[in-house]
Coordinates of C-alpha atoms in Angstrom, one line a residue:
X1 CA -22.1 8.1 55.3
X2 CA -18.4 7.9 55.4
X3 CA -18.3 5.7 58.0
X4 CA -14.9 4.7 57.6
X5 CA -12.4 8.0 57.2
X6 CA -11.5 9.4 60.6
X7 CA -12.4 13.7 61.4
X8 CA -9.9 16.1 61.8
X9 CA -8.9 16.8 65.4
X10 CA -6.8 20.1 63.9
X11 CA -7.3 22.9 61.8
X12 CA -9.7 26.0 61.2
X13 CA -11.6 25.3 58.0
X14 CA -15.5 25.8 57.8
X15 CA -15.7 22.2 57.4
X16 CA -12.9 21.5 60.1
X17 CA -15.5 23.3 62.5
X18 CA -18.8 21.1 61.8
X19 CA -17.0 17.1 62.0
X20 CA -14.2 18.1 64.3
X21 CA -16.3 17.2 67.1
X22 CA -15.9 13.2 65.6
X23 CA -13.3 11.3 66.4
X24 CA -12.7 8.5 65.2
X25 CA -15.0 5.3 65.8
X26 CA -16.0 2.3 64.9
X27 CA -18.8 2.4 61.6
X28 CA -22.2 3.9 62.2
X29 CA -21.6 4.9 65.7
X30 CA -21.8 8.9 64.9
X31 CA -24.4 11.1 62.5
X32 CA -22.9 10.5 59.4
X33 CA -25.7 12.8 57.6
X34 CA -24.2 15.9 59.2
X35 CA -20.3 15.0 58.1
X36 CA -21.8 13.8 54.7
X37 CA -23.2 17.1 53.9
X38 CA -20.1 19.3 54.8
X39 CA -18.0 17.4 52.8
X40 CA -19.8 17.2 49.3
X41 CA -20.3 20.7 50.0
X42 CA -16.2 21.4 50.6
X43 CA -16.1 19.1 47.4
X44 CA -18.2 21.1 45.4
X45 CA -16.5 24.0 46.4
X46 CA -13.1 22.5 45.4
X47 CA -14.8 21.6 42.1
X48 CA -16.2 24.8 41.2
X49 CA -12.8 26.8 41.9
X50 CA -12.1 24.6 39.5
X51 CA -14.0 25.0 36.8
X52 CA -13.6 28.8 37.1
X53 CA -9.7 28.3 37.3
X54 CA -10.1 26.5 34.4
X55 CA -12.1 29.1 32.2
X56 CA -9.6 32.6 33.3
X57 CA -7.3 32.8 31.2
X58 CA -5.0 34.3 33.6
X59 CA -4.8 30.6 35.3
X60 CA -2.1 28.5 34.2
X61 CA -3.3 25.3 32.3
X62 CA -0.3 23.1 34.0
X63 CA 1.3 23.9 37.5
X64 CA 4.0 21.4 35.8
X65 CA 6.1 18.9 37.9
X66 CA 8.5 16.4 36.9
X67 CA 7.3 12.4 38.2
X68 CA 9.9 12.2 40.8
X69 CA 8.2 15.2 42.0
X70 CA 5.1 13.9 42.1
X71 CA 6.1 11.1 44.1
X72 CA 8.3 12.5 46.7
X73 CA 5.1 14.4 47.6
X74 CA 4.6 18.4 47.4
X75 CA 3.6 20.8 50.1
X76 CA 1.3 18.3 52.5
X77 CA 0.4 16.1 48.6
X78 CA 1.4 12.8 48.7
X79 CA 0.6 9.9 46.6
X80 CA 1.5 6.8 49.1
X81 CA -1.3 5.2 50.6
X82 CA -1.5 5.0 54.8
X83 CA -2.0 2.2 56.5
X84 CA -4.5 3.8 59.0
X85 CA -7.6 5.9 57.4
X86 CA -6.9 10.1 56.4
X87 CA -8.6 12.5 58.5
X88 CA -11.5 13.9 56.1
X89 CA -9.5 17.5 56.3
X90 CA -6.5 15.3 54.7
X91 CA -8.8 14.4 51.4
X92 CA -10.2 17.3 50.9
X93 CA -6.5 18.7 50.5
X94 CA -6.0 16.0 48.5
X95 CA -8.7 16.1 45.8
X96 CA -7.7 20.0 45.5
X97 CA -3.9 19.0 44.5
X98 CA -5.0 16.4 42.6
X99 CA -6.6 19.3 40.7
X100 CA -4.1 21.7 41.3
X101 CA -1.2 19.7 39.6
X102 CA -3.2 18.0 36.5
X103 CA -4.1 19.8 33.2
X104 CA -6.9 22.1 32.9
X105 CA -7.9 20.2 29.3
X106 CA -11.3 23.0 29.8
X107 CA -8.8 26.1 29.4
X108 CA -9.2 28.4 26.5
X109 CA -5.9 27.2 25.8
X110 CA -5.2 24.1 25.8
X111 CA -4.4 23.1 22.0
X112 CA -3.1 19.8 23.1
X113 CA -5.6 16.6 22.0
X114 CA -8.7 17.2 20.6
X115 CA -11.2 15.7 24.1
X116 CA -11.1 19.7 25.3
X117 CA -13.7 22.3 26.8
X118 CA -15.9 21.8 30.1
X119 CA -19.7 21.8 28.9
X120 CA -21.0 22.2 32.3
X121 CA -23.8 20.6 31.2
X122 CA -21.7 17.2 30.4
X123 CA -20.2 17.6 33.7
X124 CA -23.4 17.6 35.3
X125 CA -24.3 14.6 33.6
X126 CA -21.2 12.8 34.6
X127 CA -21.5 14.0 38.5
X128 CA -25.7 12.3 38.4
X129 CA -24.2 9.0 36.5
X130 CA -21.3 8.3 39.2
X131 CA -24.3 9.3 42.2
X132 CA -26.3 6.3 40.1
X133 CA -23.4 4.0 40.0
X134 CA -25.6 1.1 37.8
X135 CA -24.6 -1.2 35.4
X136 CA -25.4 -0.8 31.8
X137 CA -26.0 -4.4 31.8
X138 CA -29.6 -4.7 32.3
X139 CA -32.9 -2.8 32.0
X140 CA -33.5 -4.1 35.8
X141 CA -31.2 -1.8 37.3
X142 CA -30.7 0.8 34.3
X143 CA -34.0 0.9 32.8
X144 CA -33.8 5.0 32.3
X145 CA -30.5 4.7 30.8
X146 CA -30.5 1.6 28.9
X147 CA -33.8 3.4 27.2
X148 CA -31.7 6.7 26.8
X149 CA -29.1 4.5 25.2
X150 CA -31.5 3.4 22.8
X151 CA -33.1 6.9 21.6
X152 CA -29.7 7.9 21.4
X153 CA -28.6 5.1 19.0
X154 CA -32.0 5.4 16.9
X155 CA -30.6 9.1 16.4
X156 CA -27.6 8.7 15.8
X157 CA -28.6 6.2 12.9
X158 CA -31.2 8.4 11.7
X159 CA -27.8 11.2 11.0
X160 CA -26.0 8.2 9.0
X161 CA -29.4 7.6 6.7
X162 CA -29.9 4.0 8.3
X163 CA -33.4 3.2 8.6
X164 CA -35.6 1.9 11.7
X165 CA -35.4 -2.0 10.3
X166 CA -32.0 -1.7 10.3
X167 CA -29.0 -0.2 12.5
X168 CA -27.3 -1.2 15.7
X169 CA -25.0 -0.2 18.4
X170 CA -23.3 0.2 21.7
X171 CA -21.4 3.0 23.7
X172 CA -18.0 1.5 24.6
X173 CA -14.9 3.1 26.2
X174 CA -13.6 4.6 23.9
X175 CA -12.8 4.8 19.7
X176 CA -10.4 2.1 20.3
X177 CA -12.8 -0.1 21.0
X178 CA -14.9 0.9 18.7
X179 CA -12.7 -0.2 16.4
X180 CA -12.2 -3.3 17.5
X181 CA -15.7 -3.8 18.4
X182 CA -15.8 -3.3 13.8
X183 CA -13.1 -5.8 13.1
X184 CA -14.5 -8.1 15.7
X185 CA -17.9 -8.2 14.0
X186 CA -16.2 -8.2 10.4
X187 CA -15.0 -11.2 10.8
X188 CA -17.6 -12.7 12.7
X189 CA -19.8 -11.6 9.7
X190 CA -17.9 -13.8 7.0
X191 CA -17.0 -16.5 9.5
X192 CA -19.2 -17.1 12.2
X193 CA -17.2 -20.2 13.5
X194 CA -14.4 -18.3 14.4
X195 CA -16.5 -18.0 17.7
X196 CA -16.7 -20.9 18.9
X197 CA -13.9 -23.0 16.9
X198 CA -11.5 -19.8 17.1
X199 CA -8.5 -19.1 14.4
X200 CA -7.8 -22.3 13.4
X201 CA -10.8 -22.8 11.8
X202 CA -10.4 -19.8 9.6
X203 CA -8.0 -18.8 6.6
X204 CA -5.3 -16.3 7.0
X205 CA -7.2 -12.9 6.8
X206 CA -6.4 -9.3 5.5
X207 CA -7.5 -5.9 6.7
X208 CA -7.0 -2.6 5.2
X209 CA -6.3 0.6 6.3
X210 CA -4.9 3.7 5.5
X211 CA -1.0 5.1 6.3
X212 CA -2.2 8.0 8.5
X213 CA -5.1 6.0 9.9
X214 CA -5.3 5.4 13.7
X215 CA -3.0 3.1 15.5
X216 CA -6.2 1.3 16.7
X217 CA -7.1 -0.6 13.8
X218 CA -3.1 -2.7 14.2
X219 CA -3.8 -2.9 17.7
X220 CA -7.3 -4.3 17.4
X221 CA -5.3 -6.9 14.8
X222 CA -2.7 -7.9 17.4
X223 CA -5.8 -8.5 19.9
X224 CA -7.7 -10.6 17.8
X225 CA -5.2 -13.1 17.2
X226 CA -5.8 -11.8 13.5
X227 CA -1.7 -10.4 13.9
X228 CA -0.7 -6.7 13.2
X229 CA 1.7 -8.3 10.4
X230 CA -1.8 -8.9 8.5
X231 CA -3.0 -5.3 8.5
X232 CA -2.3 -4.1 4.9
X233 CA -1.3 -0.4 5.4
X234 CA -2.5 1.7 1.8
X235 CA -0.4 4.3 0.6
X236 CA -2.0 8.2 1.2
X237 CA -1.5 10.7 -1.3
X238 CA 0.6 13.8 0.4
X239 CA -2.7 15.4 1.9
X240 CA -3.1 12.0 4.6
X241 CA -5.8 10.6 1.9
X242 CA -5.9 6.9 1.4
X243 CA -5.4 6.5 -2.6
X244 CA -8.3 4.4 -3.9
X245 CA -6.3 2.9 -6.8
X246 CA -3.9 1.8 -4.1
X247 CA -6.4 0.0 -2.1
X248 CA -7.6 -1.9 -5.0
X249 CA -3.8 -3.2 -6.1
X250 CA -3.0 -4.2 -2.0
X251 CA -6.1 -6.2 -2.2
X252 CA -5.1 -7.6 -5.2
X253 CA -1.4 -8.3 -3.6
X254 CA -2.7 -9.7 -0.7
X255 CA -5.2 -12.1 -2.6
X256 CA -1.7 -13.4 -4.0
X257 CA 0.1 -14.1 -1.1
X258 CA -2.9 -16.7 -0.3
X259 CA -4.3 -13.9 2.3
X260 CA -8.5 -13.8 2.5
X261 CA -9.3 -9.7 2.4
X262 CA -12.5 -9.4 4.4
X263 CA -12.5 -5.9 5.7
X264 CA -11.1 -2.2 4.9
X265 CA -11.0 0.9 7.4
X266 CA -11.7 4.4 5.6
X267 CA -10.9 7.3 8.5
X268 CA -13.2 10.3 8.6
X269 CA -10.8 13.0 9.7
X270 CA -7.0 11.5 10.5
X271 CA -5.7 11.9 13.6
X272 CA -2.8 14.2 12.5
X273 CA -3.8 15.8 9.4
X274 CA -7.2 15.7 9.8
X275 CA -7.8 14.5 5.9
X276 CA -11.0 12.5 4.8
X277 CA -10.6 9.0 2.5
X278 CA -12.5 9.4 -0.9
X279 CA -15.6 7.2 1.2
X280 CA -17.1 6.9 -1.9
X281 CA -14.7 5.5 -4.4
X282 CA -13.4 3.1 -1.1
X283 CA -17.1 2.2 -0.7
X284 CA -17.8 1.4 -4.2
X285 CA -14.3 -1.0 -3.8
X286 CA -15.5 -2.9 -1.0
X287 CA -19.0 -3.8 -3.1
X288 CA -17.3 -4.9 -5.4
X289 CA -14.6 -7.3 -3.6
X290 CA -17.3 -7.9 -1.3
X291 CA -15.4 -6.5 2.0
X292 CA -16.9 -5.5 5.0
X293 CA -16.4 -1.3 5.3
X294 CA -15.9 0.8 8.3
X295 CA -15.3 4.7 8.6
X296 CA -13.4 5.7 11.9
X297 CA -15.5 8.8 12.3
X298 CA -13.5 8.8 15.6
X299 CA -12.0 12.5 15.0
X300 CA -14.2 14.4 13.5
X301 CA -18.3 14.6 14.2
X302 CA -20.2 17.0 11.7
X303 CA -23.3 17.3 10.7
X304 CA -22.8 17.7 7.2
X305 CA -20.5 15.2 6.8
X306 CA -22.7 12.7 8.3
X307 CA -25.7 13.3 6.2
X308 CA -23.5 12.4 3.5
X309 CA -22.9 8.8 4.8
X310 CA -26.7 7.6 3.8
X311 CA -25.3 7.0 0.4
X312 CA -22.8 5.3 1.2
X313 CA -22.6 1.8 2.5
X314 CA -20.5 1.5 5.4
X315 CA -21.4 -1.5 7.3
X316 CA -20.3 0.0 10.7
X317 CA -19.2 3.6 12.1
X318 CA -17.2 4.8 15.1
X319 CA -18.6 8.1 16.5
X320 CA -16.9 9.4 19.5
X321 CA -19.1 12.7 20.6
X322 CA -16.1 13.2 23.5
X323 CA -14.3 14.8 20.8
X324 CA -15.9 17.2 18.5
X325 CA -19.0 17.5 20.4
X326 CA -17.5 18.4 23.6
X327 CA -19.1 15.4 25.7
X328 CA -17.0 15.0 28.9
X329 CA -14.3 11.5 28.5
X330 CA -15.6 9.0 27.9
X331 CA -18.2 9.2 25.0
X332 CA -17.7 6.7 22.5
X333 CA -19.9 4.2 20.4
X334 CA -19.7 1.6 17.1
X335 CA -22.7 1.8 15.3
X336 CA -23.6 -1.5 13.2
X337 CA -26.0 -1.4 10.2
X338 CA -26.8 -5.1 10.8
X339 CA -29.3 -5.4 13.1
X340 CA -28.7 -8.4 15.3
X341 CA -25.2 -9.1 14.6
X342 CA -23.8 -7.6 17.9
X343 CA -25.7 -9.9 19.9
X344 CA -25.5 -12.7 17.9
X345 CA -21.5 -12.3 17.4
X346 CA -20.8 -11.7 21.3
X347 CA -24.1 -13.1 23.4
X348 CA -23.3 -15.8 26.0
X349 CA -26.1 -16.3 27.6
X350 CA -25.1 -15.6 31.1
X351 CA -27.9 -17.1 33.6
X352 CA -27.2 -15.3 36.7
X353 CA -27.8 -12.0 34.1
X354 CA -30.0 -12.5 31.3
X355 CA -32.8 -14.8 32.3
X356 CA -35.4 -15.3 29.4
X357 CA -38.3 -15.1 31.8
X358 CA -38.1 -11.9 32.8
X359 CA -41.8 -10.1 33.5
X360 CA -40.6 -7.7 31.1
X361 CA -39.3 -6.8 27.2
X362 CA -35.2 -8.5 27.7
X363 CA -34.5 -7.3 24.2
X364 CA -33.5 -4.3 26.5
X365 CA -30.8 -6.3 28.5
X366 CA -28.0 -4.9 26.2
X367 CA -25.2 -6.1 27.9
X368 CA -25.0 -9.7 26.0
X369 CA -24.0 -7.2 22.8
X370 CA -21.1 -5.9 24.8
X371 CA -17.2 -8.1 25.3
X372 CA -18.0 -6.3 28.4
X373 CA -19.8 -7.0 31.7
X374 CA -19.6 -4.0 33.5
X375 CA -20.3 -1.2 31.3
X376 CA -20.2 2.4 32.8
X377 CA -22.9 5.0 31.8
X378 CA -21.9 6.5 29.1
X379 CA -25.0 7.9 27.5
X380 CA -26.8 10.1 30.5
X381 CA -24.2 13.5 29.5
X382 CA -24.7 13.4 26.3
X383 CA -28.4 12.9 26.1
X384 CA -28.3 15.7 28.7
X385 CA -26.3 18.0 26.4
X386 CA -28.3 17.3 23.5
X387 CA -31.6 18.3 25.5
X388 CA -29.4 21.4 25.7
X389 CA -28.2 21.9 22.8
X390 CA -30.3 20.5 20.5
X391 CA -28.9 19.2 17.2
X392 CA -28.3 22.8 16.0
X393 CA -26.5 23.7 19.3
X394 CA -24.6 20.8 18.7
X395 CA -23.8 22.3 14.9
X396 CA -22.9 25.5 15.9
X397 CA -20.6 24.3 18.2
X398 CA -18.6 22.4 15.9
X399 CA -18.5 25.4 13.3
X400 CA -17.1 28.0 15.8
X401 CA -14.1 25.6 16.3
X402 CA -13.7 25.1 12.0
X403 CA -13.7 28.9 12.1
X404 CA -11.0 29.2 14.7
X405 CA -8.9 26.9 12.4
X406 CA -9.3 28.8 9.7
X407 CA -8.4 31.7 11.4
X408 CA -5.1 30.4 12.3
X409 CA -4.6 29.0 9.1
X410 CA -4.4 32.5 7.8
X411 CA -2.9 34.0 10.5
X412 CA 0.1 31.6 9.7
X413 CA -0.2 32.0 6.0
X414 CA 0.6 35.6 6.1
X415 CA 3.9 35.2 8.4
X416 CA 7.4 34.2 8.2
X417 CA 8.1 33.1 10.9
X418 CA 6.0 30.7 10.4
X419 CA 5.2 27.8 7.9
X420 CA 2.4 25.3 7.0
X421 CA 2.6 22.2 6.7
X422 CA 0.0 22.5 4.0
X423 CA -0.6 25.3 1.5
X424 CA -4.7 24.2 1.2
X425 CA -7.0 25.1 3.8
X426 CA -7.9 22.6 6.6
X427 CA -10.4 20.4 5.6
X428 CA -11.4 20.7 9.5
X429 CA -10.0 21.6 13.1
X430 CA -6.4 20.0 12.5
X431 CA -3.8 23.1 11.6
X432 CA -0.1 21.6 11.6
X433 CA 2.9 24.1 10.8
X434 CA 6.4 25.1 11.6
X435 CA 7.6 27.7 13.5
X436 CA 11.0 29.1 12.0
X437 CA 12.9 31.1 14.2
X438 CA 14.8 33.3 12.9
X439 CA 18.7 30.8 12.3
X440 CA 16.8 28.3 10.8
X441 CA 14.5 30.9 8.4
X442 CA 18.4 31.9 7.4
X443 CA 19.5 28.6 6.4
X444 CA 19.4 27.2 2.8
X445 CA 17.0 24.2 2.7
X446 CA 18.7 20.5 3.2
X447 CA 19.2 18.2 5.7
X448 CA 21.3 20.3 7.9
X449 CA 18.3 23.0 8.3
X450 CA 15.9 20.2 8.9
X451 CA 17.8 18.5 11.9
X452 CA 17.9 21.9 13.1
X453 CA 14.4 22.4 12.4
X454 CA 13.3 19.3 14.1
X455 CA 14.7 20.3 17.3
X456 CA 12.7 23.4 17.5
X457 CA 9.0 22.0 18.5
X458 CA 10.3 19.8 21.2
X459 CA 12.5 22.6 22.8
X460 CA 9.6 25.1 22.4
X461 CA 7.2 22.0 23.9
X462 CA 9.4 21.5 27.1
X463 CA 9.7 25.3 28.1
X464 CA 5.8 25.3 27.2
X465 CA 5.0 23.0 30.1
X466 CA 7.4 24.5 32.7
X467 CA 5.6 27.8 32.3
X468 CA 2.3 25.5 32.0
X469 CA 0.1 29.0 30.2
X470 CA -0.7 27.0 27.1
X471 CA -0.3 23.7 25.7
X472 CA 0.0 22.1 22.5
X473 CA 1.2 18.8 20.8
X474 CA 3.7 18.5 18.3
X475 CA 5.0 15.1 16.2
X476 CA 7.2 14.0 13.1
X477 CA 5.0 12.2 10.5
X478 CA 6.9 10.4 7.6
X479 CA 9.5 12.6 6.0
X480 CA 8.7 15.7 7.9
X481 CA 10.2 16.8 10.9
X482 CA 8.7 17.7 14.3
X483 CA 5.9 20.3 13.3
X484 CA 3.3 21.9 15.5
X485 CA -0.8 20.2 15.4
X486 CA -3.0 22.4 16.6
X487 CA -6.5 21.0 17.1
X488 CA -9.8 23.0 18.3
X489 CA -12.6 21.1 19.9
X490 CA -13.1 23.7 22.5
X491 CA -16.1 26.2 22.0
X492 CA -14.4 28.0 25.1
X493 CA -11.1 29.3 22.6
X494 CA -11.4 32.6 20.9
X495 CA -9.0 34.2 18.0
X496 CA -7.3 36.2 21.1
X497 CA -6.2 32.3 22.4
X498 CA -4.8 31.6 19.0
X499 CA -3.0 34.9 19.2
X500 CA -1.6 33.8 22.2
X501 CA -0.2 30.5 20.9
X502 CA 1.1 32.1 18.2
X503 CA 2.8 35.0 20.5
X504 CA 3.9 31.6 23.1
X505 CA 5.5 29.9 20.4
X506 CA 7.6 33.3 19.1
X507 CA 8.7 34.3 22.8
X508 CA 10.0 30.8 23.9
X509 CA 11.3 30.2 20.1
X510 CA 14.0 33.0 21.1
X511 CA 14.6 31.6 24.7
X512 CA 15.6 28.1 23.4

């Protein structure tokens, strides 16, 4: 029990009081129960202030300092590690700034990335999976959360309309590697000797993804050894959706060039726009070419839209339930409809691992599926949440934050100070626009106006983050200039937050 860190001598805290009697000593030579106690009780105090600094509204979301800042150190806060052990009194300040000068992503408003909200449920979840600290390698020293894994994953395929005989999966760090984790077993699929004979056994292959899609999918590329200069990006039409007809003629291109096509990306919710690929018409091409298909559900998790997916046949699926479902970071899998092809594409047979004689069923030592060893426990939070929630809680959820969109949406529709980025309404949580203070709402449209205009967001951003009472993210995207994203995944925000923004953004608009 913290055998290690050294007691305060000094100070007048409640926990001060109970250790202050230990000094220092050599490991196990004091009653580490008693110090133990006091100082996951301290931490949970810290924790909870926390959480309920995080959900007032009169609490900043950033107490904002530049890095130089940071590492200079800040009132008793300092980054640089000692070469003799902290007093316990010393970390317990430290975890608190270490809260104290991050984001409060939990806030009602925080607009900033879409992983937002605190489900204390999730964080419950998270706080019993680090006091568990197993491996998701095995079912010998996971076997409750290697089987949660699996009931989860049976579920999951059971929303997509992929039967018991069929379907796959792991949880993964992240939609990143999720996508990889699809390319990877793409090309495994078509040419299985890529894994032991590697690229030069192969023909120069071709991906395809959309223009708006994630960055992920060229990264993957580049990882792969399958090169980012081989990722065939398809032209969107001006609402972020990949173009079928155009997918059908880069194929066609790429078939010339002496490329081999063997896998296409459709994106269930961009990151910027938030737009939906026609899946249908994309999966219809990839039968038909005879390409493997993914949908990067990575943004976007509704229960509609899922339900939709059983007709359509996508040979793999990234789901990330950090994002729209609120699951605390991280929370991401890949779901396969091959069964088998996970283990077959990655398994190496480890001996000090996965030992075939095992006294019990090793089709539930997972971790030969995984490019991973260690693999963190992922899966306890949400299972937890959706013994919560339950799959309508989970719905709900997810509506409330489409309906704060749309409010904002018309809120911004009916101003002039303000302009959308799109005339439609949001297809989901994504709501990009422009604010227009009042010079640049007087100046005649051209190129002049829009370096003006371009400036606005960033200058409105950085004043934002100084006064640290909101947050949210702003970005150029093709021929547009710097223009405001708004993105709800929060069940925490109400209209009043968007009012807020919306109020933020006119007040600082007239500072800068």
């Amino acid at each position: 029990f913290l055998p290690f860190a050294k007691s305060a001598l000094d100070g007048k805290s409640s926990f001060n009081a109970v250790h202050k009697k230990h000094t220092f000593k050599p490991k196990y030579q004091y009653n580490g129960k008693e110090v133990t106690k006091h100082f996951l009780q301290e931490i949970l105090n810290i924790l909870l202030s926390y959480i309920n600094k995080s959900l007032n509204r009169n609490s900043k979301v950033l107490d904002f300092h530049h890095p130089h800042q940071l590492k200079e150190g800040l009132e008793g806060f300092s980054l640089e590690l000692p070469d003799q052990p902290d007093n316990l009194e010393q970390l317990l300040v430290d975890c608190r700034d270490t809260l104290k000068y991050g984001v409060k992503t939990g806030h009602p408003r925080f607009f900033n990335q879409l992983s937002t909200g605190l489900d204390i449920v999730g964080l419950a979840g998270e706080w019993v999976t680090s006091t568990a600290n197993t491996n998701m390698f095995t079912y010998e020293i996971a076997p409750v959360f290697i089987l949660m894994e699996d009931i989860i994953l049976k579920k999951m395929h059971s929303f997509v309309g992929w039967s018991e005989k069929e379907g796959d999966g792991i949880f993964c760090p992240g939609g990143t590697m999720s996508n990889l984790y699809s390319i990877l077993l793409a090309r495994y699929h078509f040419f299985p000797e890529v894994k032991t004979a590697g690229m030069r056994a192969l023909p120069p292959l071709a991906l395809f993804t959309s223009a708006h899609s994630h960055y992920s999918i060229k990264k993957s590329a580049a990882v792969l050894g399958i090169g980012s200069e081989n990722v065939i990006v398809v032209k969107c039409d001006e609402r972020g959706k990949m173009i079928p007809e155009e997918l059908e003629s880069s194929i066609r291109r790429a078939e010339t060039k002496g490329l081999v096509p063997f896998y296409v990306n459709a994106t269930a919710g961009t990151t910027v726009y938030g737009a939906f690929d026609p899946l249908n018409e994309i999966a219809d091409i990839c039968a038909r070419c005879g390409l493997w298909m993914h949908v990067d559900v990575c943004t976007y998790l509704l229960t509609i839209f899922l339900h939709t997916l059983c007709h359509i046949e996508a040979s793999s699926i990234t789901w990330n339930p950090h994002k729209m479902m609120g699951v605390p970071l991280q929370c991401s899998a890949i779901l396969v409809r091959k069964k088998g092809l996970l283990q077959e594409c990655n398994q190496l047979c480890a001996e000090y691992l996965f030992q075939p004689d095992k006294h019990y069923d090793v089709s539930y030592d997972t971790g030969d599926k995984s490019i991973q060893c260690g693999r963190h426990v992922d899966v306890f939070k949400l299972w937890l949440m959706w013994k919560a929630k339950g799959s309508e809680g989970f719905e709900s959820q997810i509506n409330h934050c489409l309906e704060n969109a749309e409010y904002l949406y018309h809120k911004l529709k009916s101003r002039t100070d303000f302009q959308l980025v799109f005339q439609s309404k949001p297809e989901h949580s994504n709501v990009c626009f422009w604010h227009l203070p009042s010079h640049v709402r007087n100046m005649p449209a051209g190129p002049e106006r829009d370096r003006e205009l371009h400036m606005v967001a960033p200058k409105i951003k950085a004043k934002m983050m100084e006064e640290g009472v909101t947050m949210i993210g702003y970005q150029p995207l093709q021929d547009k200039v710097n223009f405001f994203r708004c993105v709800f995944s929060n069940p925490a925000t109400q209209r009043e937050d968007v009012d807020f923004l919306l109020d933020e953004i006119v007040r600082l608009g007239r500072e800068v």
